[in-house]
mmCIF file of C-alpha atoms in Angstrom:
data_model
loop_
_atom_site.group_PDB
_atom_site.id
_atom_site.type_symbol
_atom_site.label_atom_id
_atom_site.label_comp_id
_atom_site.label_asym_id
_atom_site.label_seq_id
_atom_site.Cartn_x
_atom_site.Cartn_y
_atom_site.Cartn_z
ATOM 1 C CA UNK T 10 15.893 28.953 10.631
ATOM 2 C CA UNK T 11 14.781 25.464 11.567
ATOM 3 C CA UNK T 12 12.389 24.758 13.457
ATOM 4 C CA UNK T 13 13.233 21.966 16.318
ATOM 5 C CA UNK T 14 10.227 19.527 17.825
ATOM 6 C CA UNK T 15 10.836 17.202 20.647
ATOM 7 C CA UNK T 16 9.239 13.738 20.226
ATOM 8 C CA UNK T 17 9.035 11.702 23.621
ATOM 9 C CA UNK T 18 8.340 7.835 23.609
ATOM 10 C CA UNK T 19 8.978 5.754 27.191
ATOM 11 C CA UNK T 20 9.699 1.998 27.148
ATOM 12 C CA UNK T 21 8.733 -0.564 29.649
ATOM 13 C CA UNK T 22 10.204 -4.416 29.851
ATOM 14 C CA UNK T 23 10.623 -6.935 32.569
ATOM 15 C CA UNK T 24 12.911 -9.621 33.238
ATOM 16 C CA UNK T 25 11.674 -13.145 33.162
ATOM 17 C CA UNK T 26 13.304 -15.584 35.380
ATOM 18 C CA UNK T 27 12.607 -19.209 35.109
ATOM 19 C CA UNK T 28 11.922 -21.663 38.208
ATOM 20 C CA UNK T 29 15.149 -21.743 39.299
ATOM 21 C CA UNK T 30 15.800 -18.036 39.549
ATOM 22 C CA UNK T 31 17.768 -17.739 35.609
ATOM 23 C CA UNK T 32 17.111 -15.935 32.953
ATOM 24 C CA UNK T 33 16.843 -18.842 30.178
ATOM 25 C CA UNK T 34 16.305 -16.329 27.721
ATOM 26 C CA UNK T 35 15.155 -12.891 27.618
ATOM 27 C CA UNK T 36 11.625 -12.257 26.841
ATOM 28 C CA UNK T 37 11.688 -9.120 24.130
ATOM 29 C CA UNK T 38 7.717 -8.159 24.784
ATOM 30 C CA UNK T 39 7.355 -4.861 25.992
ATOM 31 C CA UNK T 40 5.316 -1.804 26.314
ATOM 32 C CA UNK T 41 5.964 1.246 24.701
ATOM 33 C CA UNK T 42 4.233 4.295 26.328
ATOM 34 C CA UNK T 43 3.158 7.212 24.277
ATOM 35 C CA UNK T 44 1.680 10.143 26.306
ATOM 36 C CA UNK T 45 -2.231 10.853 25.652
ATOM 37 C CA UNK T 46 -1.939 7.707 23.261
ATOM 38 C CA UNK T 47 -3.148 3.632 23.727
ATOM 39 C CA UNK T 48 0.145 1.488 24.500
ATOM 40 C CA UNK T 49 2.121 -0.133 21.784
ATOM 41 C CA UNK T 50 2.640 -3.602 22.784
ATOM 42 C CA UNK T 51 6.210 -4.656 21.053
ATOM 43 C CA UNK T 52 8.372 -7.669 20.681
ATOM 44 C CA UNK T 53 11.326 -8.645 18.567
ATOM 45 C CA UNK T 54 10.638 -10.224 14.956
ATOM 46 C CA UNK T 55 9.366 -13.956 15.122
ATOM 47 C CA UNK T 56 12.980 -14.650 13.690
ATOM 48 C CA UNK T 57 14.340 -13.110 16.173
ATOM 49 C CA UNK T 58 12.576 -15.241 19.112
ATOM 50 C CA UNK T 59 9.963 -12.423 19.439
ATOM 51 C CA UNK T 60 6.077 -12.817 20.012
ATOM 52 C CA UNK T 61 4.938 -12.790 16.507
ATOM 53 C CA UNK T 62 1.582 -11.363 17.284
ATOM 54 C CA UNK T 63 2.991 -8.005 18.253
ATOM 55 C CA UNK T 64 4.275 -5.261 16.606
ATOM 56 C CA UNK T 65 8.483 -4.842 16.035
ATOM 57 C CA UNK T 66 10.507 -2.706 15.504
ATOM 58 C CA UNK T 67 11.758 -3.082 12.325
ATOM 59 C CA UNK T 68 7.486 -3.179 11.443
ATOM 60 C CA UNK T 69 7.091 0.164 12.975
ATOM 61 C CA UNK T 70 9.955 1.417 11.157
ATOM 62 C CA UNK T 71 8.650 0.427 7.700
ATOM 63 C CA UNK T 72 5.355 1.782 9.081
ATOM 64 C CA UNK T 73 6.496 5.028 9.899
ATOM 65 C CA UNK T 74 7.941 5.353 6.274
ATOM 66 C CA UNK T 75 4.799 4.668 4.047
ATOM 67 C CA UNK T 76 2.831 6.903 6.503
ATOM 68 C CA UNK T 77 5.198 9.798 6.578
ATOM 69 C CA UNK T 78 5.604 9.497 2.356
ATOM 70 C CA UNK T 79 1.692 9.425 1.994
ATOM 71 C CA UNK T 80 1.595 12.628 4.503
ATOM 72 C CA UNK T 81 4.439 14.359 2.620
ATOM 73 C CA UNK T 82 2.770 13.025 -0.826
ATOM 74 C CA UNK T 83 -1.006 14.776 0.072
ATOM 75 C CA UNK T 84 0.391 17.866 0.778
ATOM 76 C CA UNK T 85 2.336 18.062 -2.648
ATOM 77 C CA UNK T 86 -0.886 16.971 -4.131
ATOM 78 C CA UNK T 87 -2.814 19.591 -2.690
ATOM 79 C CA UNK T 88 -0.175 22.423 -3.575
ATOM 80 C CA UNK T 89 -0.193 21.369 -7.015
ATOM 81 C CA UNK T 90 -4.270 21.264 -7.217
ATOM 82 C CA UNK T 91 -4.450 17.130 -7.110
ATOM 83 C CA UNK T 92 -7.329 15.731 -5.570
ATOM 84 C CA UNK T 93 -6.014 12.535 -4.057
ATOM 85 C CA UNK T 94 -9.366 10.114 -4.020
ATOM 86 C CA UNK T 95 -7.415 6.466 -2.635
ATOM 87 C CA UNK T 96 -4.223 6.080 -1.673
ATOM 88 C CA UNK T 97 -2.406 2.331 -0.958
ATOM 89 C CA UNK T 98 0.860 1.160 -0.386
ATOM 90 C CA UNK T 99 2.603 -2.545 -0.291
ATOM 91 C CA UNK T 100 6.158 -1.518 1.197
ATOM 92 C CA UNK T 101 8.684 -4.105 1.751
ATOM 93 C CA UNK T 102 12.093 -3.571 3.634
ATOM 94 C CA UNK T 103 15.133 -5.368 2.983
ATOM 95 C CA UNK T 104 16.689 -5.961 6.466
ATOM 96 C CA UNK T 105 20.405 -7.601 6.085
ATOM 97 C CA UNK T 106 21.808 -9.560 9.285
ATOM 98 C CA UNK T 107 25.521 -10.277 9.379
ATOM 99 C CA UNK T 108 28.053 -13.192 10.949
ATOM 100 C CA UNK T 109 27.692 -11.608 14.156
ATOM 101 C CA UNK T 110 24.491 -10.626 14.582
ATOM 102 C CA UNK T 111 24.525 -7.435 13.751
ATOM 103 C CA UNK T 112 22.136 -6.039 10.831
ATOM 104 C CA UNK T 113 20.695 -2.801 9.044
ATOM 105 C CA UNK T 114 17.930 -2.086 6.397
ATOM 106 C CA UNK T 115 19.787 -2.244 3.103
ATOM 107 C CA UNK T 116 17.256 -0.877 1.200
ATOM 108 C CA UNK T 117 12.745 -0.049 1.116
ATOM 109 C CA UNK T 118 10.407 0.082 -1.661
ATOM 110 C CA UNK T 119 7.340 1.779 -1.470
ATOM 111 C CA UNK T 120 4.482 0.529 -3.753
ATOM 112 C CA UNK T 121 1.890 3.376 -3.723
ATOM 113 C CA UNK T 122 -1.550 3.033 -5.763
ATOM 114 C CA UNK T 123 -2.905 6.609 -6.292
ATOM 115 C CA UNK T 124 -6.412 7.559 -7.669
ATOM 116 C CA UNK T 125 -7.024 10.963 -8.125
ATOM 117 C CA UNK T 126 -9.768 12.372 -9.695
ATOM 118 C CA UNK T 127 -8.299 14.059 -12.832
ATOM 119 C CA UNK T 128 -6.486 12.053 -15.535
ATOM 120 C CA UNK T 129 -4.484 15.548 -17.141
ATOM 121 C CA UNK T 130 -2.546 15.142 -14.231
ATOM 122 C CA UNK T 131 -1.292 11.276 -13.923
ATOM 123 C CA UNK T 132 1.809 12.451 -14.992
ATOM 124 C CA UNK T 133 2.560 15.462 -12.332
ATOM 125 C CA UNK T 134 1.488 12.953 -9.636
ATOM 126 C CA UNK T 135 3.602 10.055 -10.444
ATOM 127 C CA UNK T 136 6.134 13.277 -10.147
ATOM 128 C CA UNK T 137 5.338 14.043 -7.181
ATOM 129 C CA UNK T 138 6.614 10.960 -5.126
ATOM 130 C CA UNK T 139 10.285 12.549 -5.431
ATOM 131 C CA UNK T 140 9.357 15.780 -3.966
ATOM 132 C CA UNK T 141 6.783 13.923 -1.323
ATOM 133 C CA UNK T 142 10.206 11.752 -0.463
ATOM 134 C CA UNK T 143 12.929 14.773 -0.225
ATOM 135 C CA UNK T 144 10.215 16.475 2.032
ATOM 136 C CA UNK T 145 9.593 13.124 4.628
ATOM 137 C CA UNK T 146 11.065 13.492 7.297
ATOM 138 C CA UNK T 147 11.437 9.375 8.347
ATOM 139 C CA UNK T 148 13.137 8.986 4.655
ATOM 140 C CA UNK T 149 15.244 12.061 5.499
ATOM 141 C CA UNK T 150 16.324 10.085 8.844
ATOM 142 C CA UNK T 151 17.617 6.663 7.187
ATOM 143 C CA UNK T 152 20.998 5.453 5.752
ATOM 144 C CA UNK T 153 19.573 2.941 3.297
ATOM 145 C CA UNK T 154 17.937 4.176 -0.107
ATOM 146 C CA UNK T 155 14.246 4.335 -0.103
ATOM 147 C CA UNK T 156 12.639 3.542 -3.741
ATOM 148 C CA UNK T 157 9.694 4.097 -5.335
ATOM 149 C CA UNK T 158 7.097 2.160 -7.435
ATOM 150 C CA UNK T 159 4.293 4.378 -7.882
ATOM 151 C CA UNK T 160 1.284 3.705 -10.346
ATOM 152 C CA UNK T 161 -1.983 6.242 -10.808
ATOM 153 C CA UNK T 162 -5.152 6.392 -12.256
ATOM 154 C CA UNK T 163 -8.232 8.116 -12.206
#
């Protein structure tokens, strides 16, 4: 039986007219409101005209996958008796834009950099990225491959 969670997120934008009264363009800077949690100020990518100081989307996407593999890769560690000392990741995601302006992420690779504090078990936690990835629930969620380059040491 699954269990079902509901996850609720509310966004908040403005229009900005010029001088005139017309839109010359459409700001993309908005708020997104979390309840209980500090606002997410968001804009589009700076290639996309966005504000490149803020977060975007397709950030907070790639975000939400290295946190949600690094969740899902602890708790494999910890069922298999790995103590997980440091844990970094350098992700990149491929996003593809077509002739009309539509676009997708073709494809992410995470870059994890383990230490744990045993070297018998390198091995079983370089394994361990596939199960941590088949239990994440954000890599469960996308259409585009999501690859790993994982290195250890104690």
């Amino acid at each position: 039986m699954a269990i079902k969670h509901l996850f609720k997120s509310e966004l908040i934008w403005a229009s900005n007219k010029n001088q005139e009264g017309i839109i010359s363009r459409y700001n993309k800077s908005h708020k997104i409101v979390i309840e209980g949690k500090p606002i997410l100020n968001v804009s589009a990518a700076k290639a996309f005209k966005g504000d490149p100081e803020l977060y975007n989307p397709e950030d907070l996407l790639l975000s939400s996958l290295i946190s949600c593999h690094m969740m899902s890769y602890l708790y494999v560690c910890a069922q298999n008796g790995i103590e997980v000392l440091e844990y970094l990741d350098h992700a990149e995601a491929t996003l593809e834009v077509t002739a009309d302006g539509s676009g997708r992420f073709v494809e992410v690779l995470l870059k994890p950099k383990v230490k744990i504090s045993n070297s018998d078990k390198i091995e079983l936690a370089l394994e361990l990225h596939k199960k941590a990835n088949q239990l994440c629930f954000i890599a469960n969620s996308c259409n585009f491959p999501v690859l790993h380059e994982a290195s250890c040491e104690v």
